[in-house]
mmCIF file of the N, C-alpha and C atoms, coordinates in Angstrom:
data_MODEL
# 
_entry.id   MODEL 
# 
loop_
_atom_site.group_PDB 
_atom_site.id 
_atom_site.type_symbol 
_atom_site.label_atom_id 
_atom_site.label_alt_id 
_atom_site.label_comp_id 
_atom_site.label_asym_id 
_atom_site.label_entity_id 
_atom_site.label_seq_id 
_atom_site.pdbx_PDB_ins_code 
_atom_site.Cartn_x 
_atom_site.Cartn_y 
_atom_site.Cartn_z 
_atom_site.occupancy 
_atom_site.B_iso_or_equiv 
_atom_site.pdbx_formal_charge 
_atom_site.auth_seq_id 
_atom_site.auth_comp_id 
_atom_site.auth_asym_id 
_atom_site.auth_atom_id 
_atom_site.pdbx_PDB_model_num 
ATOM 1   N N  . GLN A 1 1  ? 2.240   -10.431 -13.169 1.00 0.00 ? 1  GLN A N  1 
ATOM 2   C CA . GLN A 1 1  ? 1.088   -9.767  -12.577 1.00 0.00 ? 1  GLN A CA 1 
ATOM 3   C C  . GLN A 1 1  ? 0.106   -9.348  -13.668 1.00 0.00 ? 1  GLN A C  1 
ATOM 4   N N  . PRO A 1 2  ? -1.168  -9.501  -13.402 1.00 0.00 ? 2  PRO A N  1 
ATOM 5   C CA . PRO A 1 2  ? -2.160  -9.029  -14.371 1.00 0.00 ? 2  PRO A CA 1 
ATOM 6   C C  . PRO A 1 2  ? -2.136  -7.510  -14.472 1.00 0.00 ? 2  PRO A C  1 
ATOM 7   N N  . LEU A 1 3  ? -2.711  -7.023  -15.538 1.00 0.00 ? 3  LEU A N  1 
ATOM 8   C CA . LEU A 1 3  ? -2.688  -5.579  -15.770 1.00 0.00 ? 3  LEU A CA 1 
ATOM 9   C C  . LEU A 1 3  ? -3.547  -4.801  -14.791 1.00 0.00 ? 3  LEU A C  1 
ATOM 10  N N  . ASN A 1 4  ? -4.375  -5.475  -13.997 1.00 0.00 ? 4  ASN A N  1 
ATOM 11  C CA . ASN A 1 4  ? -5.238  -4.770  -13.052 1.00 0.00 ? 4  ASN A CA 1 
ATOM 12  C C  . ASN A 1 4  ? -4.534  -4.534  -11.715 1.00 0.00 ? 4  ASN A C  1 
ATOM 13  N N  . THR A 1 5  ? -3.203  -4.451  -11.733 1.00 0.00 ? 5  THR A N  1 
ATOM 14  C CA . THR A 1 5  ? -2.439  -4.203  -10.509 1.00 0.00 ? 5  THR A CA 1 
ATOM 15  C C  . THR A 1 5  ? -2.936  -2.949  -9.815  1.00 0.00 ? 5  THR A C  1 
ATOM 16  N N  . PHE A 1 6  ? -3.289  -1.929  -10.580 1.00 0.00 ? 6  PHE A N  1 
ATOM 17  C CA . PHE A 1 6  ? -3.718  -0.667  -9.992  1.00 0.00 ? 6  PHE A CA 1 
ATOM 18  C C  . PHE A 1 6  ? -5.237  -0.581  -9.956  1.00 0.00 ? 6  PHE A C  1 
ATOM 19  N N  . THR A 1 7  ? -5.824  -1.336  -9.049  1.00 0.00 ? 7  THR A N  1 
ATOM 20  C CA . THR A 1 7  ? -7.259  -1.276  -8.839  1.00 0.00 ? 7  THR A CA 1 
ATOM 21  C C  . THR A 1 7  ? -7.596  0.060   -8.180  1.00 0.00 ? 7  THR A C  1 
ATOM 22  N N  . PRO A 1 8  ? -8.839  0.478   -8.240  1.00 0.00 ? 8  PRO A N  1 
ATOM 23  C CA . PRO A 1 8  ? -9.210  1.748   -7.577  1.00 0.00 ? 8  PRO A CA 1 
ATOM 24  C C  . PRO A 1 8  ? -8.810  1.778   -6.099  1.00 0.00 ? 8  PRO A C  1 
ATOM 25  N N  . ARG A 1 9  ? -8.976  0.662   -5.398  1.00 0.00 ? 9  ARG A N  1 
ATOM 26  C CA . ARG A 1 9  ? -8.616  0.653   -3.975  1.00 0.00 ? 9  ARG A CA 1 
ATOM 27  C C  . ARG A 1 9  ? -7.110  0.830   -3.801  1.00 0.00 ? 9  ARG A C  1 
ATOM 28  N N  . ARG A 1 10 ? -6.334  0.154   -4.616  1.00 0.00 ? 10 ARG A N  1 
ATOM 29  C CA . ARG A 1 10 ? -4.870  0.295   -4.507  1.00 0.00 ? 10 ARG A CA 1 
ATOM 30  C C  . ARG A 1 10 ? -4.430  1.706   -4.852  1.00 0.00 ? 10 ARG A C  1 
ATOM 31  N N  . GLN A 1 11 ? -5.080  2.320   -5.819  1.00 0.00 ? 11 GLN A N  1 
ATOM 32  C CA . GLN A 1 11 ? -4.774  3.718   -6.144  1.00 0.00 ? 11 GLN A CA 1 
ATOM 33  C C  . GLN A 1 11 ? -5.098  4.614   -4.954  1.00 0.00 ? 11 GLN A C  1 
ATOM 34  N N  . GLN A 1 12 ? -6.208  4.346   -4.266  1.00 0.00 ? 12 GLN A N  1 
ATOM 35  C CA . GLN A 1 12 ? -6.584  5.146   -3.101  1.00 0.00 ? 12 GLN A CA 1 
ATOM 36  C C  . GLN A 1 12 ? -5.601  4.925   -1.956  1.00 0.00 ? 12 GLN A C  1 
ATOM 37  N N  . ILE A 1 13 ? -5.114  3.693   -1.798  1.00 0.00 ? 13 ILE A N  1 
ATOM 38  C CA . ILE A 1 13 ? -4.116  3.415   -0.759  1.00 0.00 ? 13 ILE A CA 1 
ATOM 39  C C  . ILE A 1 13 ? -2.867  4.260   -1.018  1.00 0.00 ? 13 ILE A C  1 
ATOM 40  N N  . LEU A 1 14 ? -2.418  4.299   -2.268  1.00 0.00 ? 14 LEU A N  1 
ATOM 41  C CA . LEU A 1 14 ? -1.244  5.109   -2.609  1.00 0.00 ? 14 LEU A CA 1 
ATOM 42  C C  . LEU A 1 14 ? -1.508  6.593   -2.373  1.00 0.00 ? 14 LEU A C  1 
ATOM 43  N N  . THR A 1 15 ? -2.724  7.036   -2.658  1.00 0.00 ? 15 THR A N  1 
ATOM 44  C CA . THR A 1 15 ? -3.076  8.442   -2.421  1.00 0.00 ? 15 THR A CA 1 
ATOM 45  C C  . THR A 1 15 ? -2.979  8.768   -0.933  1.00 0.00 ? 15 THR A C  1 
ATOM 46  N N  . ILE A 1 16 ? -3.466  7.865   -0.080  1.00 0.00 ? 16 ILE A N  1 
ATOM 47  C CA . ILE A 1 16 ? -3.380  8.076   1.368   1.00 0.00 ? 16 ILE A CA 1 
ATOM 48  C C  . ILE A 1 16 ? -1.927  8.178   1.798   1.00 0.00 ? 16 ILE A C  1 
ATOM 49  N N  . MET A 1 17 ? -1.081  7.334   1.228   1.00 0.00 ? 17 MET A N  1 
ATOM 50  C CA . MET A 1 17 ? 0.330   7.300   1.605   1.00 0.00 ? 17 MET A CA 1 
ATOM 51  C C  . MET A 1 17 ? 1.141   8.454   1.018   1.00 0.00 ? 17 MET A C  1 
ATOM 52  N N  . ALA A 1 18 ? 0.596   9.128   0.034   1.00 0.00 ? 18 ALA A N  1 
ATOM 53  C CA . ALA A 1 18 ? 1.362   10.142  -0.700  1.00 0.00 ? 18 ALA A CA 1 
ATOM 54  C C  . ALA A 1 18 ? 1.874   11.276  0.178   1.00 0.00 ? 18 ALA A C  1 
ATOM 55  N N  . ASP A 1 19 ? 1.187   11.540  1.291   1.00 0.00 ? 19 ASP A N  1 
ATOM 56  C CA . ASP A 1 19 ? 1.627   12.632  2.170   1.00 0.00 ? 19 ASP A CA 1 
ATOM 57  C C  . ASP A 1 19 ? 2.602   12.143  3.239   1.00 0.00 ? 19 ASP A C  1 
ATOM 58  N N  . GLY A 1 20 ? 3.077   10.907  3.100   1.00 0.00 ? 20 GLY A N  1 
ATOM 59  C CA . GLY A 1 20 ? 4.014   10.361  4.064   1.00 0.00 ? 20 GLY A CA 1 
ATOM 60  C C  . GLY A 1 20 ? 3.368   9.510   5.143   1.00 0.00 ? 20 GLY A C  1 
ATOM 61  N N  . SER A 1 21 ? 2.057   9.343   5.053   1.00 0.00 ? 21 SER A N  1 
ATOM 62  C CA . SER A 1 21 ? 1.347   8.548   6.053   1.00 0.00 ? 21 SER A CA 1 
ATOM 63  C C  . SER A 1 21 ? 1.778   7.096   6.003   1.00 0.00 ? 21 SER A C  1 
ATOM 64  N N  . GLU A 1 22 ? 1.826   6.472   7.176   1.00 0.00 ? 22 GLU A N  1 
ATOM 65  C CA . GLU A 1 22 ? 2.063   5.041   7.282   1.00 0.00 ? 22 GLU A CA 1 
ATOM 66  C C  . GLU A 1 22 ? 0.702   4.386   7.496   1.00 0.00 ? 22 GLU A C  1 
ATOM 67  N N  . ILE A 1 23 ? 0.505   3.215   6.912   1.00 0.00 ? 23 ILE A N  1 
ATOM 68  C CA . ILE A 1 23 ? -0.803  2.581   6.945   1.00 0.00 ? 23 ILE A CA 1 
ATOM 69  C C  . ILE A 1 23 ? -0.636  1.073   7.124   1.00 0.00 ? 23 ILE A C  1 
ATOM 70  N N  . SER A 1 24 ? -1.584  0.462   7.799   1.00 0.00 ? 24 SER A N  1 
ATOM 71  C CA . SER A 1 24 ? -1.552  -0.979  8.031   1.00 0.00 ? 24 SER A CA 1 
ATOM 72  C C  . SER A 1 24 ? -2.700  -1.650  7.281   1.00 0.00 ? 24 SER A C  1 
ATOM 73  N N  . ALA A 1 25 ? -2.590  -2.970  7.151   1.00 0.00 ? 25 ALA A N  1 
ATOM 74  C CA . ALA A 1 25 ? -3.664  -3.731  6.517   1.00 0.00 ? 25 ALA A CA 1 
ATOM 75  C C  . ALA A 1 25 ? -4.965  -3.575  7.305   1.00 0.00 ? 25 ALA A C  1 
ATOM 76  N N  . THR A 1 26 ? -4.858  -3.514  8.627   1.00 0.00 ? 26 THR A N  1 
ATOM 77  C CA . THR A 1 26 ? -6.051  -3.342  9.459   1.00 0.00 ? 26 THR A CA 1 
ATOM 78  C C  . THR A 1 26 ? -6.742  -2.023  9.135   1.00 0.00 ? 26 THR A C  1 
ATOM 79  N N  . HIS A 1 27 ? -5.963  -0.952  9.016   1.00 0.00 ? 27 HIS A N  1 
ATOM 80  C CA . HIS A 1 27 ? -6.531  0.359   8.682   1.00 0.00 ? 27 HIS A CA 1 
ATOM 81  C C  . HIS A 1 27 ? -7.208  0.316   7.309   1.00 0.00 ? 27 HIS A C  1 
ATOM 82  N N  . ILE A 1 28 ? -6.549  -0.328  6.358   1.00 0.00 ? 28 ILE A N  1 
ATOM 83  C CA . ILE A 1 28 ? -7.113  -0.427  5.010   1.00 0.00 ? 28 ILE A CA 1 
ATOM 84  C C  . ILE A 1 28 ? -8.434  -1.199  5.043   1.00 0.00 ? 28 ILE A C  1 
ATOM 85  N N  . SER A 1 29 ? -8.451  -2.324  5.756   1.00 0.00 ? 29 SER A N  1 
ATOM 86  C CA . SER A 1 29 ? -9.678  -3.129  5.782   1.00 0.00 ? 29 SER A CA 1 
ATOM 87  C C  . SER A 1 29 ? -10.830 -2.376  6.426   1.00 0.00 ? 29 SER A C  1 
ATOM 88  N N  . GLN A 1 30 ? -10.528 -1.607  7.473   1.00 0.00 ? 30 GLN A N  1 
ATOM 89  C CA . GLN A 1 30 ? -11.576 -0.810  8.121   1.00 0.00 ? 30 GLN A CA 1 
ATOM 90  C C  . GLN A 1 30 ? -12.033 0.333   7.228   1.00 0.00 ? 30 GLN A C  1 
ATOM 91  N N  . ARG A 1 31 ? -11.104 1.000   6.589   1.00 0.00 ? 31 ARG A N  1 
ATOM 92  C CA . ARG A 1 31 ? -11.452 2.177   5.773   1.00 0.00 ? 31 ARG A CA 1 
ATOM 93  C C  . ARG A 1 31 ? -12.229 1.799   4.509   1.00 0.00 ? 31 ARG A C  1 
ATOM 94  N N  . PHE A 1 32 ? -11.842 0.680   3.897   1.00 0.00 ? 32 PHE A N  1 
ATOM 95  C CA . PHE A 1 32 ? -12.446 0.312   2.617   1.00 0.00 ? 32 PHE A CA 1 
ATOM 96  C C  . PHE A 1 32 ? -13.469 -0.805  2.725   1.00 0.00 ? 32 PHE A C  1 
ATOM 97  N N  . GLY A 1 33 ? -13.691 -1.343  3.921   1.00 0.00 ? 33 GLY A N  1 
ATOM 98  C CA . GLY A 1 33 ? -14.684 -2.379  4.108   1.00 0.00 ? 33 GLY A CA 1 
ATOM 99  C C  . GLY A 1 33 ? -14.339 -3.687  3.424   1.00 0.00 ? 33 GLY A C  1 
ATOM 100 N N  . CYS A 1 34 ? -13.059 -3.990  3.356   1.00 0.00 ? 34 CYS A N  1 
ATOM 101 C CA . CYS A 1 34 ? -12.630 -5.254  2.763   1.00 0.00 ? 34 CYS A CA 1 
ATOM 102 C C  . CYS A 1 34 ? -12.037 -6.137  3.866   1.00 0.00 ? 34 CYS A C  1 
ATOM 103 N N  . SER A 1 35 ? -11.764 -7.379  3.562   1.00 0.00 ? 35 SER A N  1 
ATOM 104 C CA . SER A 1 35 ? -11.189 -8.266  4.570   1.00 0.00 ? 35 SER A CA 1 
ATOM 105 C C  . SER A 1 35 ? -9.722  -7.920  4.801   1.00 0.00 ? 35 SER A C  1 
ATOM 106 N N  . ALA A 1 36 ? -9.215  -8.353  5.951   1.00 0.00 ? 36 ALA A N  1 
ATOM 107 C CA . ALA A 1 36 ? -7.793  -8.131  6.254   1.00 0.00 ? 36 ALA A CA 1 
ATOM 108 C C  . ALA A 1 36 ? -6.926  -8.837  5.218   1.00 0.00 ? 36 ALA A C  1 
ATOM 109 N N  . GLY A 1 37 ? -7.360  -10.002 4.764   1.00 0.00 ? 37 GLY A N  1 
ATOM 110 C CA . GLY A 1 37 ? -6.603  -10.731 3.746   1.00 0.00 ? 37 GLY A CA 1 
ATOM 111 C C  . GLY A 1 37 ? -6.507  -9.966  2.436   1.00 0.00 ? 37 GLY A C  1 
ATOM 112 N N  . THR A 1 38 ? -7.598  -9.333  2.046   1.00 0.00 ? 38 THR A N  1 
ATOM 113 C CA . THR A 1 38 ? -7.594  -8.514  0.827   1.00 0.00 ? 38 THR A CA 1 
ATOM 114 C C  . THR A 1 38 ? -6.652  -7.331  0.987   1.00 0.00 ? 38 THR A C  1 
ATOM 115 N N  . ALA A 1 39 ? -6.702  -6.682  2.148   1.00 0.00 ? 39 ALA A N  1 
ATOM 116 C CA . ALA A 1 39 ? -5.831  -5.544  2.402   1.00 0.00 ? 39 ALA A CA 1 
ATOM 117 C C  . ALA A 1 39 ? -4.366  -5.969  2.391   1.00 0.00 ? 39 ALA A C  1 
ATOM 118 N N  . GLU A 1 40 ? -4.065  -7.113  2.991   1.00 0.00 ? 40 GLU A N  1 
ATOM 119 C CA . GLU A 1 40 ? -2.688  -7.615  2.989   1.00 0.00 ? 40 GLU A CA 1 
ATOM 120 C C  . GLU A 1 40 ? -2.226  -7.935  1.576   1.00 0.00 ? 40 GLU A C  1 
ATOM 121 N N  . ARG A 1 41 ? -3.123  -8.483  0.773   1.00 0.00 ? 41 ARG A N  1 
ATOM 122 C CA . ARG A 1 41 ? -2.791  -8.792  -0.619  1.00 0.00 ? 41 ARG A CA 1 
ATOM 123 C C  . ARG A 1 41 ? -2.523  -7.502  -1.397  1.00 0.00 ? 41 ARG A C  1 
ATOM 124 N N  . ASP A 1 42 ? -3.328  -6.474  -1.174  1.00 0.00 ? 42 ASP A N  1 
ATOM 125 C CA . ASP A 1 42 ? -3.089  -5.183  -1.828  1.00 0.00 ? 42 ASP A CA 1 
ATOM 126 C C  . ASP A 1 42 ? -1.699  -4.661  -1.484  1.00 0.00 ? 42 ASP A C  1 
ATOM 127 N N  . LEU A 1 43 ? -1.341  -4.696  -0.199  1.00 0.00 ? 43 LEU A N  1 
ATOM 128 C CA . LEU A 1 43 ? -0.031  -4.211  0.221   1.00 0.00 ? 43 LEU A CA 1 
ATOM 129 C C  . LEU A 1 43 ? 1.087   -5.063  -0.375  1.00 0.00 ? 43 LEU A C  1 
ATOM 130 N N  . LYS A 1 44 ? 0.872   -6.363  -0.449  1.00 0.00 ? 44 LYS A N  1 
ATOM 131 C CA . LYS A 1 44 ? 1.880   -7.258  -1.025  1.00 0.00 ? 44 LYS A CA 1 
ATOM 132 C C  . LYS A 1 44 ? 2.124   -6.915  -2.494  1.00 0.00 ? 44 LYS A C  1 
ATOM 133 N N  . VAL A 1 45 ? 1.041   -6.718  -3.240  1.00 0.00 ? 45 VAL A N  1 
ATOM 134 C CA . VAL A 1 45 ? 1.174   -6.381  -4.663  1.00 0.00 ? 45 VAL A CA 1 
ATOM 135 C C  . VAL A 1 45 ? 1.903   -5.047  -4.816  1.00 0.00 ? 45 VAL A C  1 
ATOM 136 N N  . LEU A 1 46 ? 1.518   -4.059  -4.021  1.00 0.00 ? 46 LEU A N  1 
ATOM 137 C CA . LEU A 1 46 ? 2.167   -2.750  -4.111  1.00 0.00 ? 46 LEU A CA 1 
ATOM 138 C C  . LEU A 1 46 ? 3.643   -2.837  -3.720  1.00 0.00 ? 46 LEU A C  1 
ATOM 139 N N  . LYS A 1 47 ? 3.951   -3.697  -2.753  1.00 0.00 ? 47 LYS A N  1 
ATOM 140 C CA . LYS A 1 47 ? 5.349   -3.896  -2.347  1.00 0.00 ? 47 LYS A CA 1 
ATOM 141 C C  . LYS A 1 47 ? 6.127   -4.583  -3.465  1.00 0.00 ? 47 LYS A C  1 
ATOM 142 N N  . GLU A 1 48 ? 5.531   -5.604  -4.069  1.00 0.00 ? 48 GLU A N  1 
ATOM 143 C CA . GLU A 1 48 ? 6.193   -6.309  -5.172  1.00 0.00 ? 48 GLU A CA 1 
ATOM 144 C C  . GLU A 1 48 ? 6.447   -5.386  -6.357  1.00 0.00 ? 48 GLU A C  1 
ATOM 145 N N  . GLN A 1 49 ? 5.593   -4.402  -6.532  1.00 0.00 ? 49 GLN A N  1 
ATOM 146 C CA . GLN A 1 49 ? 5.758   -3.431  -7.613  1.00 0.00 ? 49 GLN A CA 1 
ATOM 147 C C  . GLN A 1 49 ? 6.786   -2.351  -7.256  1.00 0.00 ? 49 GLN A C  1 
ATOM 148 N N  . GLY A 1 50 ? 7.304   -2.402  -6.033  1.00 0.00 ? 50 GLY A N  1 
ATOM 149 C CA . GLY A 1 50 ? 8.309   -1.432  -5.605  1.00 0.00 ? 50 GLY A CA 1 
ATOM 150 C C  . GLY A 1 50 ? 7.736   -0.087  -5.223  1.00 0.00 ? 50 GLY A C  1 
ATOM 151 N N  . LEU A 1 51 ? 6.430   -0.037  -4.947  1.00 0.00 ? 51 LEU A N  1 
ATOM 152 C CA . LEU A 1 51 ? 5.776   1.232   -4.650  1.00 0.00 ? 51 LEU A CA 1 
ATOM 153 C C  . LEU A 1 51 ? 5.696   1.538   -3.163  1.00 0.00 ? 51 LEU A C  1 
ATOM 154 N N  . VAL A 1 52 ? 5.635   0.499   -2.339  1.00 0.00 ? 52 VAL A N  1 
ATOM 155 C CA . VAL A 1 52 ? 5.573   0.702   -0.887  1.00 0.00 ? 52 VAL A CA 1 
ATOM 156 C C  . VAL A 1 52 ? 6.625   -0.186  -0.232  1.00 0.00 ? 52 VAL A C  1 
ATOM 157 N N  . GLU A 1 53 ? 6.924   0.119   1.021   1.00 0.00 ? 53 GLU A N  1 
ATOM 158 C CA . GLU A 1 53 ? 7.900   -0.651  1.783   1.00 0.00 ? 53 GLU A CA 1 
ATOM 159 C C  . GLU A 1 53 ? 7.462   -0.687  3.235   1.00 0.00 ? 53 GLU A C  1 
ATOM 160 N N  . ALA A 1 54 ? 8.048   -1.607  3.991   1.00 0.00 ? 54 ALA A N  1 
ATOM 161 C CA . ALA A 1 54 ? 7.785   -1.632  5.425   1.00 0.00 ? 54 ALA A CA 1 
ATOM 162 C C  . ALA A 1 54 ? 8.230   -0.305  6.012   1.00 0.00 ? 54 ALA A C  1 
ATOM 163 N N  . ALA A 1 55 ? 7.433   0.236   6.924   1.00 0.00 ? 55 ALA A N  1 
ATOM 164 C CA . ALA A 1 55 ? 7.705   1.565   7.466   1.00 0.00 ? 55 ALA A CA 1 
ATOM 165 C C  . ALA A 1 55 ? 8.885   1.581   8.417   1.00 0.00 ? 55 ALA A C  1 
ATOM 166 N N  . ASN A 1 56 ? 9.201   0.433   9.021   1.00 0.00 ? 56 ASN A N  1 
ATOM 167 C CA . ASN A 1 56 ? 10.343  0.403   9.942   1.00 0.00 ? 56 ASN A CA 1 
ATOM 168 C C  . ASN A 1 56 ? 10.900  -1.014  10.023  1.00 0.00 ? 56 ASN A C  1 
ATOM 169 N N  . ALA A 1 57 ? 12.026  -1.148  10.664  1.00 0.00 ? 57 ALA A N  1 
ATOM 170 C CA . ALA A 1 57 ? 12.723  -2.428  10.742  1.00 0.00 ? 57 ALA A CA 1 
ATOM 171 C C  . ALA A 1 57 ? 11.982  -3.456  11.590  1.00 0.00 ? 57 ALA A C  1 
ATOM 172 N N  . LYS A 1 58 ? 11.047  -3.005  12.422  1.00 0.00 ? 58 LYS A N  1 
ATOM 173 C CA . LYS A 1 58 ? 10.308  -3.931  13.284  1.00 0.00 ? 58 LYS A CA 1 
ATOM 174 C C  . LYS A 1 58 ? 9.358   -4.826  12.504  1.00 0.00 ? 58 LYS A C  1 
ATOM 175 N N  . GLN A 1 59 ? 9.058   -4.448  11.262  1.00 0.00 ? 59 GLN A N  1 
ATOM 176 C CA . GLN A 1 59 ? 8.098   -5.209  10.460  1.00 0.00 ? 59 GLN A CA 1 
ATOM 177 C C  . GLN A 1 59 ? 6.778   -5.359  11.219  1.00 0.00 ? 59 GLN A C  1 
ATOM 178 N N  . ASP A 1 60 ? 6.285   -4.259  11.777  1.00 0.00 ? 60 ASP A N  1 
ATOM 179 C CA . ASP A 1 60 ? 5.080   -4.305  12.612  1.00 0.00 ? 60 ASP A CA 1 
ATOM 180 C C  . ASP A 1 60 ? 3.783   -4.129  11.829  1.00 0.00 ? 60 ASP A C  1 
ATOM 181 N N  . GLY A 1 61 ? 3.856   -4.272  10.522  1.00 0.00 ? 61 GLY A N  1 
ATOM 182 C CA . GLY A 1 61 ? 2.649   -4.209  9.711   1.00 0.00 ? 61 GLY A CA 1 
ATOM 183 C C  . GLY A 1 61 ? 2.338   -2.847  9.138   1.00 0.00 ? 61 GLY A C  1 
ATOM 184 N N  . LEU A 1 62 ? 3.164   -1.853  9.426   1.00 0.00 ? 62 LEU A N  1 
ATOM 185 C CA . LEU A 1 62 ? 2.956   -0.527  8.849   1.00 0.00 ? 62 LEU A CA 1 
ATOM 186 C C  . LEU A 1 62 ? 3.749   -0.402  7.555   1.00 0.00 ? 62 LEU A C  1 
ATOM 187 N N  . TYR A 1 63 ? 3.117   0.200   6.573   1.00 0.00 ? 63 TYR A N  1 
ATOM 188 C CA . TYR A 1 63 ? 3.752   0.418   5.278   1.00 0.00 ? 63 TYR A CA 1 
ATOM 189 C C  . TYR A 1 63 ? 3.719   1.896   4.933   1.00 0.00 ? 63 TYR A C  1 
ATOM 190 N N  . ARG A 1 64 ? 4.646   2.294   4.103   1.00 0.00 ? 64 ARG A N  1 
ATOM 191 C CA . ARG A 1 64 ? 4.691   3.671   3.595   1.00 0.00 ? 64 ARG A CA 1 
ATOM 192 C C  . ARG A 1 64 ? 5.116   3.630   2.132   1.00 0.00 ? 64 ARG A C  1 
ATOM 193 N N  . MET A 1 65 ? 4.874   4.717   1.448   1.00 0.00 ? 65 MET A N  1 
ATOM 194 C CA . MET A 1 65 ? 5.278   4.826   0.063   1.00 0.00 ? 65 MET A CA 1 
ATOM 195 C C  . MET A 1 65 ? 6.802   4.943   0.026   1.00 0.00 ? 65 MET A C  1 
ATOM 196 N N  . ARG A 1 66 ? 7.415   4.274   -0.928  1.00 0.00 ? 66 ARG A N  1 
ATOM 197 C CA . ARG A 1 66 ? 8.865   4.356   -1.061  1.00 0.00 ? 66 ARG A CA 1 
ATOM 198 C C  . ARG A 1 66 ? 9.266   5.753   -1.489  1.00 0.00 ? 66 ARG A C  1 
ATOM 199 N N  . ALA A 1 67 ? 10.328  6.256   -0.892  1.00 0.00 ? 67 ALA A N  1 
ATOM 200 C CA . ALA A 1 67 ? 10.795  7.605   -1.194  1.00 0.00 ? 67 ALA A CA 1 
ATOM 201 C C  . ALA A 1 67 ? 11.195  7.753   -2.672  1.00 0.00 ? 67 ALA A C  1 
ATOM 202 N N  . SER A 1 68 ? 11.653  6.680   -3.281  1.00 0.00 ? 68 SER A N  1 
ATOM 203 C CA . SER A 1 68 ? 12.083  6.750   -4.670  1.00 0.00 ? 68 SER A CA 1 
ATOM 204 C C  . SER A 1 68 ? 10.919  6.948   -5.640  1.00 0.00 ? 68 SER A C  1 
ATOM 205 N N  . ASN A 1 69 ? 9.705   6.953   -5.119  1.00 0.00 ? 69 ASN A N  1 
ATOM 206 C CA . ASN A 1 69 ? 8.547   7.164   -5.983  1.00 0.00 ? 69 ASN A CA 1 
ATOM 207 C C  . ASN A 1 69 ? 8.197   8.635   -6.150  1.00 0.00 ? 69 ASN A C  1 
ATOM 208 N N  . ASP A 1 70 ? 9.044   9.508   -5.639  1.00 0.00 ? 70 ASP A N  1 
ATOM 209 C CA . ASP A 1 70 ? 8.802   10.943  -5.771  1.00 0.00 ? 70 ASP A CA 1 
ATOM 210 C C  . ASP A 1 70 ? 8.953   11.346  -7.227  1.00 0.00 ? 70 ASP A C  1 
ATOM 211 N N  . LEU A 1 71 ? 7.839   11.601  -7.879  1.00 0.00 ? 71 LEU A N  1 
ATOM 212 C CA . LEU A 1 71 ? 7.873   11.903  -9.304  1.00 0.00 ? 71 LEU A CA 1 
ATOM 213 C C  . LEU A 1 71 ? 8.343   13.317  -9.605  1.00 0.00 ? 71 LEU A C  1 
ATOM 214 N N  . ASP A 1 72 ? 8.417   14.159  -8.583  1.00 0.00 ? 72 ASP A N  1 
ATOM 215 C CA . ASP A 1 72 ? 8.865   15.524  -8.808  1.00 0.00 ? 72 ASP A CA 1 
ATOM 216 C C  . ASP A 1 72 ? 10.380  15.599  -8.923  1.00 0.00 ? 72 ASP A C  1 
ATOM 217 N N  . GLY A 1 73 ? 11.087  14.603  -8.372  1.00 0.00 ? 73 GLY A N  1 
ATOM 218 C CA . GLY A 1 73 ? 12.539  14.659  -8.314  1.00 0.00 ? 73 GLY A CA 1 
ATOM 219 C C  . GLY A 1 73 ? 13.144  13.981  -9.415  1.00 0.00 ? 73 GLY A C  1 
# 
């Protein structure tokens, strides 16, 4: 992965998720004015980095921050 893994938009996505919120690519594309494909790619990169995971077993497109990313613990 290139060093630009943490683009400003991806950092903002993680900030949104930091309070436990679940988010979809559709929500990201609407909030940030990017295409659904771009939003899906952002989520894929964050998932590959181990930062986010599917929010439930249904794989319905919702993602959340992985619990193991709690830096306080």
